Amino acid sequence: MPDKAKDKVVVVTGATAGIGRAAAAMFKERGAKVVCLARRLSPEFDSIQTDVTDREAVKRAVDEVVRKYGRIDVLVNNAGMGISGAVENTDEAAARKIFDLNFFGVLNVTQAVLPVMRAQGGGTIVNVSSVAAELAIPFQAFYSATKSAVSSLSAALRNEVAPFGIKVTAVLPGDVKTDFTASREKNAFDDPAYGDRIARSVAVMERDEKNGMSPDVIAKAIVRASLAGNPPVSRVGGWKYVLLVRLAHVLPKRLVSYILGKMYA
């Protein structure tokens, strides 16, 4: 029986490292034609140097993919970043920067790809959100906010484009061991009002990430969702995080907030 991924044209943003690289490699191993859109070129995949926050650059990249391959079967919106720090002391420019990449980057690529998928009669969009969208993390509020926005966008878009044969799903990773941890931008503003709470919170995050699951776990979830006939609205990556999110949905919100506060604040 032929592999469902074979010969599919798959566009992955941010496929030069971490989850994006693992997903792109998995698609490639299964016979897909993989194109990486990222700010730096990848020697492993067909790559187009693209800043996903630049709408015109994204449109040119998508046009190039279509010229070369004739279609786009799967889009994986993976590119993203993290920042940490207190909401009170986070510079507006830093907040806008993370929204530009994590949310508007997803929007830019999605809007460029949708006309292609409509014209060809279908396709699948997989947006990489986060468990932090469901469990808002203190001192990582802007990351949680961007991923909540991605999850909401995915759920609404799913119904908008269903009549065109386009499927939309979100994958929500828990803690994953990647270079995302080292790349997180930290707000170094020294405010005695918060004492050492920010540093302790970030230390907990980094410990959990460094001891987290392999990016291959999330890559498998992405590939599986992209090939499903009827993918779920969202899929949590990692059995431990599936349990946590389910508990968060049934426990009183006040209790969930208290637990998160004890863990991270």
XYZ file of N, CA and C in Angstrom:
795
model
N 0.857 -1.201 0.000
C 0.000 0.000 0.000
C 0.885 1.240 0.000
N 0.687 2.157 -0.952
C 1.567 3.330 -1.027
C 1.398 4.251 0.174
N 2.492 4.893 0.544
C 2.472 5.845 1.652
C 1.668 7.069 1.237
N 0.745 7.505 2.100
C -0.091 8.665 1.782
C 0.725 9.945 1.599
N 1.920 9.985 2.193
C 2.749 11.193 2.101
C 3.522 11.256 0.794
N 3.664 10.141 0.106
C 4.506 10.082 -1.084
C 4.041 11.073 -2.151
N 4.999 11.876 -2.616
C 4.814 12.860 -3.694
C 3.953 14.056 -3.306
N 3.499 14.137 -2.061
C 2.783 15.337 -1.639
C 3.771 16.501 -1.559
N 3.307 17.691 -1.891
C 4.134 18.896 -1.784
C 3.840 19.525 -0.427
N 4.858 19.561 0.422
C 4.701 19.994 1.811
C 5.571 21.221 2.062
N 4.960 22.294 2.515
C 5.684 23.510 2.883
C 5.740 23.597 4.399
N 6.944 23.725 4.943
C 7.131 23.822 6.394
C 7.873 25.115 6.697
N 7.320 25.945 7.566
C 8.031 27.161 7.970
C 8.921 26.843 9.167
N 10.089 27.465 9.185
C 11.007 27.256 10.299
C 11.508 25.830 10.404
N 11.842 25.224 9.257
C 12.251 23.817 9.259
C 13.750 23.636 9.402
N 14.446 24.644 9.888
C 15.900 24.536 10.024
C 16.321 23.963 11.370
N 15.389 23.814 12.310
C 15.740 23.296 13.633
C 14.489 22.781 14.337
N 14.705 22.021 15.405
C 13.631 21.631 16.309
C 12.489 20.859 15.664
N 11.266 21.215 16.047
C 10.075 20.514 15.584
C 9.930 20.615 14.073
N 10.161 21.803 13.519
C 10.018 21.992 12.076
C 10.960 21.100 11.294
N 12.206 21.016 11.733
C 13.196 20.169 11.053
C 12.802 18.699 11.155
N 12.352 18.298 12.348
C 11.961 16.894 12.544
C 10.768 16.531 11.659
N 9.795 17.435 11.566
C 8.618 17.171 10.727
C 9.004 17.121 9.252
N 9.837 18.079 8.818
C 10.257 18.111 7.418
C 11.012 16.834 7.056
N 11.892 16.392 7.954
C 12.660 15.166 7.704
C 11.744 13.952 7.614
N 10.720 13.918 8.459
C 9.797 12.787 8.457
C 8.986 12.742 7.167
N 8.528 13.903 6.719
C 7.818 13.972 5.438
C 8.726 13.508 4.302
N 9.955 13.992 4.320
C 10.907 13.649 3.251
C 11.178 12.149 3.220
N 11.357 11.555 4.398
C 11.613 10.116 4.489
C 10.458 9.303 3.914
N 9.264 9.881 3.986
C 8.079 9.173 3.499
C 7.761 9.497 2.038
N 8.684 10.219 1.393
C 8.551 10.428 -0.045
C 7.893 11.719 -0.469
N 7.656 12.632 0.478
C 7.057 13.919 0.127
C 8.107 14.864 -0.457
N 7.639 15.833 -1.215
C 8.491 16.908 -1.720
C 8.396 18.057 -0.712
N 9.458 18.295 0.025
C 9.432 19.231 1.151
C 10.125 20.543 0.781
N 9.455 21.640 1.085
C 10.036 22.968 0.879
C 10.062 23.679 2.226
N 11.222 24.189 2.598
C 11.391 24.912 3.858
C 11.376 26.409 3.604
N 10.514 27.127 4.315
C 10.530 28.585 4.295
C 11.100 29.058 5.632
N 12.248 29.693 5.598
C 12.890 30.145 6.835
C 13.863 31.269 6.515
N 14.281 31.960 7.569
C 15.201 33.088 7.363
C 16.591 32.625 6.970
N 16.931 31.379 7.312
C 18.207 30.844 6.824
C 17.943 29.563 6.039
N 18.758 29.339 5.037
C 18.561 28.206 4.157
C 18.959 26.900 4.847
N 18.257 25.838 4.523
C 18.568 24.521 5.069
C 19.253 23.682 4.004
N 20.368 23.034 4.346
C 21.026 22.158 3.379
C 20.297 20.831 3.190
N 19.315 20.559 4.061
C 18.630 19.262 4.029
C 17.424 19.227 3.111
N 16.829 20.404 2.878
C 15.582 20.445 2.122
C 15.654 21.537 1.059
N 14.765 21.436 0.079
C 14.593 22.534 -0.854
C 14.157 23.744 -0.028
N 14.926 24.824 -0.061
C 14.672 25.950 0.836
C 14.500 27.257 0.061
N 13.614 28.087 0.572
C 13.444 29.440 0.057
C 13.615 30.382 1.238
N 14.596 31.241 1.160
C 14.865 32.161 2.266
C 13.698 33.130 2.406
N 13.012 33.064 3.532
C 11.771 33.814 3.707
C 11.612 34.257 5.155
N 11.318 35.525 5.335
C 10.900 36.038 6.640
C 9.381 36.018 6.636
N 8.769 35.138 7.435
C 7.314 34.978 7.368
C 6.561 36.210 7.871
N 7.250 37.145 8.513
C 6.587 38.381 8.922
C 6.496 39.387 7.769
N 7.129 39.089 6.642
C 7.130 39.953 5.456
C 6.132 39.382 4.449
N 4.962 40.011 4.337
C 3.886 39.476 3.486
C 4.315 39.320 2.026
N 5.042 40.307 1.516
C 5.452 40.250 0.113
C 6.452 39.126 -0.120
N 7.373 38.947 0.829
C 8.348 37.857 0.717
C 7.649 36.502 0.757
N 6.644 36.381 1.595
C 5.872 35.138 1.692
C 5.151 34.851 0.376
N 4.525 35.885 -0.187
C 3.800 35.705 -1.458
C 4.760 35.259 -2.562
N 5.942 35.856 -2.609
C 6.919 35.455 -3.631
C 7.358 34.004 -3.424
N 7.551 33.618 -2.173
C 7.984 32.250 -1.880
C 6.916 31.240 -2.279
N 5.665 31.525 -1.937
C 4.568 30.616 -2.291
C 4.428 30.515 -3.809
N 4.534 31.641 -4.505
C 4.479 31.626 -5.975
C 5.605 30.757 -6.546
N 6.787 30.823 -5.923
C 7.923 30.028 -6.387
C 7.663 28.529 -6.191
N 7.070 28.181 -5.048
C 6.749 26.770 -4.800
C 5.774 26.258 -5.862
N 4.754 27.055 -6.154
C 3.742 26.640 -7.132
C 4.351 26.545 -8.534
N 5.231 27.480 -8.885
C 5.891 27.416 -10.192
C 6.716 26.134 -10.326
N 7.360 25.748 -9.239
C 8.250 24.591 -9.283
C 7.507 23.270 -9.198
N 6.487 23.191 -8.314
C 5.837 21.908 -8.043
C 4.384 21.835 -8.512
N 3.778 22.984 -8.815
C 2.426 22.983 -9.349
C 1.309 22.977 -8.336
N 1.628 22.720 -7.071
C 0.588 22.645 -6.047
C 1.223 22.716 -4.654
N 0.387 22.854 -3.646
C 0.808 22.745 -2.248
C -0.245 21.896 -1.546
N 0.143 20.709 -1.120
C -0.803 19.797 -0.487
C -0.907 20.005 1.023
N 0.217 20.327 1.642
C 0.253 20.480 3.100
C 1.069 21.717 3.458
N 0.538 22.519 4.349
C 1.274 23.642 4.938
C 1.412 23.381 6.428
N 2.638 23.429 6.927
C 2.889 23.326 8.371
C 3.437 24.662 8.836
N 2.624 25.408 9.568
C 3.046 26.691 10.133
C 3.722 26.427 11.475
N 5.044 26.412 11.458
C 5.811 26.037 12.650
C 6.677 27.168 13.203
N 7.105 28.101 12.359
C 8.046 29.138 12.794
C 7.508 29.884 14.013
N 8.375 30.093 15.002
C 7.930 30.796 16.199
C 9.088 31.126 17.119
N 8.793 31.869 18.160
C 9.797 32.293 19.133
C 9.143 32.387 20.500
N 9.966 32.585 21.536
C 9.447 32.766 22.886
C 10.085 33.968 23.552
N 9.356 34.594 24.443
C 9.920 35.626 25.306
C 9.436 35.345 26.728
N 10.197 35.821 27.696
C 9.789 35.649 29.085
C 9.951 36.971 29.821
N 9.245 37.094 30.921
C 9.301 38.316 31.724
C 7.917 38.699 32.214
N 7.869 39.672 33.108
C 6.596 40.132 33.652
C 5.845 40.967 32.622
N 4.548 40.818 32.570
C 3.715 41.610 31.659
C 3.961 43.102 31.886
N 4.030 43.493 33.147
C 4.175 44.910 33.495
C 5.408 45.542 32.875
N 6.480 44.763 32.751
C 7.756 45.335 32.331
C 8.187 44.918 30.922
N 7.302 44.278 30.195
C 7.652 43.873 28.828
C 7.443 45.038 27.879
N 8.496 45.366 27.157
C 8.437 46.473 26.215
C 7.420 46.181 25.115
N 6.706 47.218 24.682
C 5.698 47.031 23.638
C 6.316 46.454 22.366
N 7.514 46.878 22.047
C 8.177 46.375 20.836
C 8.413 44.875 20.925
N 8.763 44.383 22.117
C 8.987 42.947 22.304
C 7.681 42.174 22.150
N 6.592 42.743 22.690
C 5.288 42.092 22.571
C 4.843 42.046 21.109
N 5.047 43.149 20.401
C 4.673 43.170 18.987
C 5.529 42.212 18.167
N 6.802 42.085 18.529
C 7.711 41.190 17.797
C 7.234 39.747 17.864
N 6.842 39.293 19.043
C 6.421 37.895 19.158
C 5.082 37.663 18.459
N 4.188 38.655 18.496
C 2.931 38.511 17.759
C 3.185 38.539 16.251
N 4.131 39.358 15.804
C 4.453 39.427 14.374
C 4.887 38.063 13.849
N 5.694 37.347 14.627
C 6.176 36.044 14.167
C 5.177 34.931 14.460
N 4.788 34.795 15.708
C 3.989 33.639 16.113
C 2.563 33.663 15.575
N 1.970 34.855 15.449
C 0.596 34.932 14.947
C 0.526 35.454 13.516
N 1.074 36.652 13.279
C 0.950 37.224 11.942
C 1.790 36.464 10.914
N 2.867 35.805 11.358
C 3.606 34.940 10.451
C 2.736 33.796 9.963
N 1.996 33.175 10.883
C 1.043 32.119 10.518
C -0.011 32.665 9.563
N -0.527 33.836 9.886
C -1.568 34.450 9.050
C -1.045 34.739 7.645
N 0.154 35.306 7.546
C 0.708 35.666 6.239
C 0.850 34.445 5.327
N 1.418 33.370 5.856
C 1.638 32.179 5.031
C 0.304 31.518 4.691
N -0.587 31.462 5.665
C -1.901 30.861 5.428
C -2.663 31.608 4.344
N -2.676 32.930 4.427
C -3.403 33.717 3.429
C -2.802 33.577 2.036
N -1.494 33.358 1.966
C -0.850 33.173 0.667
C -1.137 31.797 0.081
N -1.282 30.798 0.941
C -1.467 29.417 0.480
C -2.929 29.079 0.198
N -3.861 29.700 0.901
C -5.277 29.345 0.742
C -5.778 29.434 -0.706
N -5.465 30.494 -1.459
C -5.941 30.529 -2.853
C -5.415 29.368 -3.696
N -4.195 28.939 -3.394
C -3.612 27.794 -4.104
C -4.408 26.533 -3.800
N -4.690 26.318 -2.519
C -5.425 25.119 -2.124
C -6.855 25.149 -2.638
N -7.479 26.312 -2.635
C -8.843 26.408 -3.174
C -8.859 26.051 -4.658
N -7.880 26.596 -5.402
C -7.829 26.363 -6.848
C -7.597 24.897 -7.186
N -6.850 24.190 -6.345
C -6.546 22.779 -6.630
C -7.570 21.831 -6.016
N -8.506 22.387 -5.236
C -9.594 21.571 -4.701
C -9.352 20.951 -3.348
N -8.336 21.440 -2.611
C -8.135 20.929 -1.261
C -6.708 21.033 -0.792
N -6.497 20.613 0.438
C -5.190 20.658 1.078
C -5.362 20.602 2.579
N -4.254 20.590 3.292
C -4.295 20.535 4.754
C -3.341 21.563 5.337
N -3.815 22.284 6.341
C -2.984 23.254 7.064
C -2.851 22.784 8.503
N -1.617 22.620 8.940
C -1.328 22.223 10.329
C -0.612 23.385 11.002
N -1.245 23.957 12.000
C -0.640 25.068 12.735
C -0.079 24.568 14.062
N 1.185 24.893 14.309
C 1.810 24.480 15.564
C 1.483 25.516 16.636
N 0.625 25.138 17.552
C 0.264 25.977 18.693
C 1.104 25.522 19.882
N 0.515 25.388 21.051
C 1.251 24.956 22.243
C 0.277 24.619 23.354
N 0.696 23.732 24.245
C -0.069 23.487 25.463
C -0.212 24.782 26.257
N 0.748 25.701 26.083
C 0.676 27.006 26.755
C -0.520 27.828 26.295
N -1.143 27.442 25.177
C -2.379 28.091 24.752
C -3.535 27.711 25.658
N -3.482 26.490 26.169
C -4.528 25.987 27.061
C -4.225 26.291 28.522
N -2.942 26.305 28.866
C -2.507 26.534 30.243
C -1.594 27.760 30.247
N -2.172 28.931 30.460
C -1.418 30.185 30.367
C -0.343 30.246 31.451
N 0.897 30.436 31.013
C 2.044 30.343 31.915
C 2.459 31.715 32.425
N 2.516 31.915 33.751
C 2.996 33.187 34.296
C 4.425 33.484 33.827
N 4.693 34.726 33.542
C 5.992 35.214 33.077
C 6.354 34.689 31.682
N 5.362 34.092 31.030
C 5.478 33.722 29.627
C 4.140 34.048 28.951
N 3.543 35.152 29.447
C 2.172 35.489 29.059
C 2.028 35.761 27.573
N 3.012 36.417 26.974
C 2.869 36.790 25.567
C 3.001 35.572 24.658
N 3.840 34.619 25.038
C 3.921 33.372 24.277
C 2.574 32.649 24.346
N 2.025 32.531 25.550
C 0.717 31.884 25.707
C -0.346 32.607 24.892
N -0.302 33.938 24.901
C -1.308 34.725 24.172
C -1.217 34.485 22.670
N 0.007 34.430 22.135
C 0.137 34.210 20.688
C -0.344 32.815 20.313
N -0.048 31.834 21.144
C -0.449 30.469 20.811
C -1.957 30.271 20.995
N -2.555 30.974 21.945
C -4.014 30.952 22.063
C -4.649 31.527 20.803
N -4.036 32.597 20.291
C -4.539 33.211 19.060
C -4.423 32.251 17.885
N -3.331 31.516 17.812
C -3.147 30.534 16.730
C -4.195 29.430 16.823
N -4.454 28.962 18.030
C -5.458 27.906 18.207
C -6.845 28.391 17.805
N -7.196 29.606 18.197
C -8.511 30.161 17.851
C -8.631 30.392 16.346
N -7.562 30.913 15.749
C -7.557 31.124 14.304
C -7.778 29.798 13.576
N -7.088 28.767 14.029
C -7.193 27.452 13.391
C -8.615 26.912 13.470
N -9.225 27.010 14.656
C -10.563 26.464 14.854
C -11.599 27.191 13.997
N -11.474 28.513 13.902
C -12.425 29.288 13.090
C -12.194 29.045 11.599
N -10.934 29.053 11.192
C -10.603 28.860 9.783
C -11.070 27.490 9.291
N -10.989 26.505 10.142
C -11.389 25.138 9.788
C -12.784 25.121 9.155
N -13.728 25.816 9.782
C -15.096 25.833 9.269
C -15.240 26.738 8.044
N -14.453 27.793 7.989
C -14.544 28.704 6.848
C -14.148 28.022 5.541
N -13.117 27.188 5.597
C -12.561 26.624 4.361
C -12.975 25.179 4.103
N -13.742 24.580 5.001
C -14.172 23.190 4.814
C -14.893 22.964 3.483
N -15.752 23.891 3.022
C -16.429 23.662 1.737
C -15.490 23.567 0.541
N -14.243 24.038 0.700
C -13.280 23.984 -0.401
C -12.403 22.733 -0.350
N -12.705 21.839 0.587
C -11.896 20.631 0.726
C -10.595 20.856 1.472
N -10.491 21.984 2.170
C -9.271 22.314 2.915
C -9.492 21.965 4.384
N -8.559 21.211 4.944
C -8.640 20.800 6.342
C -7.643 21.608 7.167
N -8.051 21.997 8.360
C -7.201 22.791 9.251
C -7.189 22.143 10.629
N -6.006 22.016 11.194
C -5.866 21.451 12.527
C -4.703 22.121 13.245
N -4.722 22.075 14.550
C -3.623 22.626 15.357
C -3.004 21.513 16.188
N -1.681 21.502 16.244
C -0.952 20.569 17.100
C -0.358 21.363 18.257
N -0.577 20.880 19.482
C -0.173 21.610 20.684
C 0.921 20.834 21.421
N 2.181 21.157 21.167
C 3.253 20.456 21.879
C 3.317 20.853 23.348
N 3.759 19.913 24.173
C 4.157 20.226 25.534
C 5.634 20.581 25.518
N 6.349 20.271 26.578
C 7.779 20.581 26.645
C 8.566 19.676 25.701
N 9.346 20.309 24.831
C 10.130 19.588 23.835
C 11.589 20.036 23.942
N 12.480 19.084 23.828
C 13.911 19.377 23.930
C 14.430 19.861 22.573
N 14.547 21.187 22.421
C 15.048 21.792 21.184
C 15.879 23.017 21.537
N 16.381 23.697 20.509
C 17.135 24.931 20.760
C 16.219 26.115 21.016
N 14.904 25.875 21.061
C 13.948 26.931 21.408
C 14.270 27.505 22.785
N 14.710 26.633 23.694
C 15.021 27.062 25.059
C 16.121 28.117 25.061
N 17.208 27.833 24.350
C 18.339 28.769 24.311
C 17.999 30.040 23.544
N 17.023 29.952 22.635
C 16.681 31.097 21.790
C 15.658 32.032 22.433
N 15.076 31.614 23.540
C 14.056 32.448 24.183
C 14.629 33.808 24.556
N 13.916 34.881 24.231
C 14.352 36.226 24.588
C 13.847 36.547 25.988
N 14.768 36.968 26.838
C 14.417 37.215 28.235
C 14.401 38.711 28.525
N 13.348 39.128 29.180
C 13.247 40.507 29.612
C 14.124 40.681 30.856
N 15.190 41.431 30.685
C 16.179 41.560 31.770
C 15.872 42.727 32.710
N 14.685 43.328 32.552
C 14.329 44.475 33.394
C 14.359 44.060 34.867
N 15.085 44.790 35.646
C 15.270 44.460 37.063
C 14.258 45.224 37.899
N 13.203 44.550 38.329
C 12.153 45.183 39.131
C 12.077 44.469 40.473
N 12.473 45.140 41.539
C 12.468 44.489 42.861
C 11.080 44.041 43.301
N 10.038 44.596 42.691
C 8.688 44.202 43.078
C 8.438 42.711 42.825
N 9.098 42.158 41.805
C 8.908 40.746 41.466
C 9.991 39.854 42.069
N 10.982 40.460 42.692
C 12.033 39.694 43.340
C 12.676 38.697 42.385
N 12.875 37.477 42.886
C 13.494 36.445 42.038
C 12.457 35.515 41.416
N 11.182 35.927 41.450
C 10.119 35.057 40.942
C 10.264 34.791 39.452
N 10.666 35.812 38.687
C 10.806 35.629 37.230
C 11.916 34.635 36.939
N 13.070 34.834 37.581
C 14.212 33.941 37.344
C 13.868 32.503 37.719
N 13.160 32.327 38.842
C 12.790 30.971 39.257
C 11.794 30.351 38.282
N 10.861 31.156 37.806
C 9.873 30.665 36.850
C 10.529 30.221 35.557
N 11.430 31.054 35.032
C 12.130 30.719 33.790
C 12.994 29.475 33.987
N 13.597 29.340 35.166
C 14.420 28.160 35.448
C 13.586 26.888 35.398
N 12.358 26.951 35.923
C 11.464 25.794 35.869
C 11.122 25.458 34.419
N 10.778 26.504 33.627
C 10.469 26.282 32.209
C 11.625 25.611 31.495
N 12.825 26.154 31.717
C 13.994 25.646 31.000
C 14.344 24.225 31.428
N 14.176 23.934 32.699
C 14.428 22.564 33.168
C 13.475 21.581 32.502
N 12.190 21.964 32.454
C 11.193 21.080 31.853
C 11.458 20.885 30.357
N 11.849 21.953 29.678
C 12.133 21.852 28.243
C 13.363 20.992 27.973
N 14.415 21.204 28.756
C 15.651 20.434 28.553
C 15.448 18.952 28.837
N 14.454 18.636 29.666
C 14.133 17.239 29.961
C 12.876 16.789 29.224
N 12.510 17.570 28.210
C 11.271 17.299 27.495
C 11.381 16.182 26.480
N 10.277 15.967 25.771
C 10.210 14.895 24.780
C 11.014 15.259 23.528
N 11.302 14.275 22.731
C 11.996 14.477 21.468
C 11.077 15.212 20.489
N 11.627 16.079 19.646
C 10.792 16.731 18.626
C 10.147 15.730 17.675
N 10.690 14.522 17.598
C 10.105 13.496 16.737
C 8.685 13.124 17.168
N 8.412 13.234 18.475
C 7.070 12.927 18.972
C 6.058 13.883 18.349
N 6.401 15.157 18.319
C 5.493 16.165 17.746
C 5.481 16.058 16.227
N 6.632 15.748 15.641
C 6.692 15.575 14.188
C 5.724 14.485 13.739
N 5.682 13.380 14.489
C 4.761 12.290 14.154
C 3.307 12.762 14.229
N 3.005 13.566 15.236
C 1.646 14.093 15.375
C 1.302 15.011 14.203
N 2.263 15.809 13.756
C 2.048 16.713 12.630
C 1.801 15.922 11.345
N 2.652 14.938 11.088
C 2.508 14.129 9.869
C 1.183 13.378 9.895
N 0.857 12.789 11.033
C -0.395 12.038 11.159
C -1.600 12.950 10.913
N -1.580 14.141 11.500
C -2.693 15.082 11.324
C -2.815 15.531 9.872
N -1.674 15.717 9.207
C -1.687 16.216 7.833
C -2.235 15.194 6.846
N -2.165 13.908 7.207
C -2.598 12.850 6.308
C -3.977 12.294 6.664
N -4.542 12.773 7.770
C -5.837 12.257 8.225
C -6.961 12.739 7.313
N -7.918 11.857 7.096
C -9.070 12.245 6.295
C -9.909 13.301 6.977
N -9.997 13.205 8.295
C -10.753 14.186 9.077
C -9.978 14.472 10.361
N -8.954 15.325 10.280
C -8.114 15.578 11.460
C -8.900 16.255 12.574
N -8.453 16.094 13.811
C -9.148 16.756 14.922
C -8.973 18.277 14.851
N -9.814 18.993 15.556
C -9.668 20.449 15.628
C -8.298 20.784 16.197
N -7.893 20.031 17.201
C -6.554 20.204 17.770
C -6.099 18.880 18.363
N -4.785 18.730 18.439
C -4.209 17.509 19.008
C -3.063 17.914 19.933
N -3.112 17.472 21.172
C -2.038 17.742 22.127
C -0.933 16.719 21.921
N 0.313 17.172 21.908
C 1.450 16.287 21.702
C 2.068 15.836 23.013
N 2.157 14.521 23.211
C 2.741 13.975 24.440
C 1.647 13.540 25.397
N 1.636 12.246 25.786
C 0.537 11.708 26.598
C 0.378 12.436 27.919
N 1.496 12.852 28.529
C 1.428 13.552 29.817
C 0.653 14.858 29.682
N 0.858 15.536 28.553
C 0.215 16.834 28.331
C -1.239 16.667 27.915
N -1.553 15.547 27.264
C -2.954 15.235 26.978
C -3.723 15.148 28.287
N -3.145 14.455 29.270
C -3.780 14.308 30.579
C -3.927 15.655 31.274
N -2.866 16.472 31.233
C -2.905 17.781 31.891
C -3.992 18.674 31.308
N -4.088 18.700 29.975
C -5.088 19.551 29.333
C -6.491 19.057 29.639
N -6.668 17.740 29.642
C -7.996 17.198 29.974
C -8.391 17.533 31.399
N -7.446 17.423 32.312
C -7.723 17.793 33.700
C -8.080 19.278 33.811
N -7.345 20.114 33.056
C -7.601 21.554 33.101
C -8.997 21.901 32.611
N -9.557 21.053 31.736
C -10.898 21.306 31.210
C -12.001 20.888 32.184
N -11.678 19.995 33.119
C -12.720 19.521 34.034
C -12.587 20.110 35.441
N -11.386 20.503 35.810
C -11.186 21.095 37.135
C -11.669 22.546 37.144
N -12.028 23.066 38.303
C -12.402 24.482 38.386
C -11.246 25.375 37.923
N -11.564 26.413 37.175
C -10.531 27.302 36.638
C -9.688 27.932 37.754
N -10.326 28.236 38.876
C -9.588 28.814 39.995
C -8.504 27.851 40.493
N -8.843 26.550 40.520
C -7.877 25.547 40.964
C -6.741 25.404 39.949
N -7.075 25.402 38.660
C -6.043 25.306 37.623
C -5.094 26.497 37.724
N -5.649 27.678 37.903
C -4.830 28.889 38.036
C -3.923 28.800 39.267
N -4.462 28.279 40.361
C -3.678 28.129 41.588
C -2.498 27.182 41.359
N -2.757 26.058 40.684
C -1.697 25.077 40.429
C -0.597 25.688 39.553
N -1.004 26.376 38.487
C -0.016 27.012 37.612
C 0.786 28.068 38.355
N 0.113 28.787 39.233
C 0.804 29.782 40.034
C 1.848 29.167 40.939
N 1.503 28.023 41.543
C 2.464 27.321 42.388
C 3.654 26.792 41.596
N 3.379 26.369 40.376
C 4.435 25.808 39.545
C 5.377 26.878 38.982
N 4.801 27.996 38.543
C 5.583 28.954 37.759
C 5.661 30.357 38.343
N 4.912 30.656 39.384
C 4.904 32.053 39.847
C 5.311 32.189 41.305
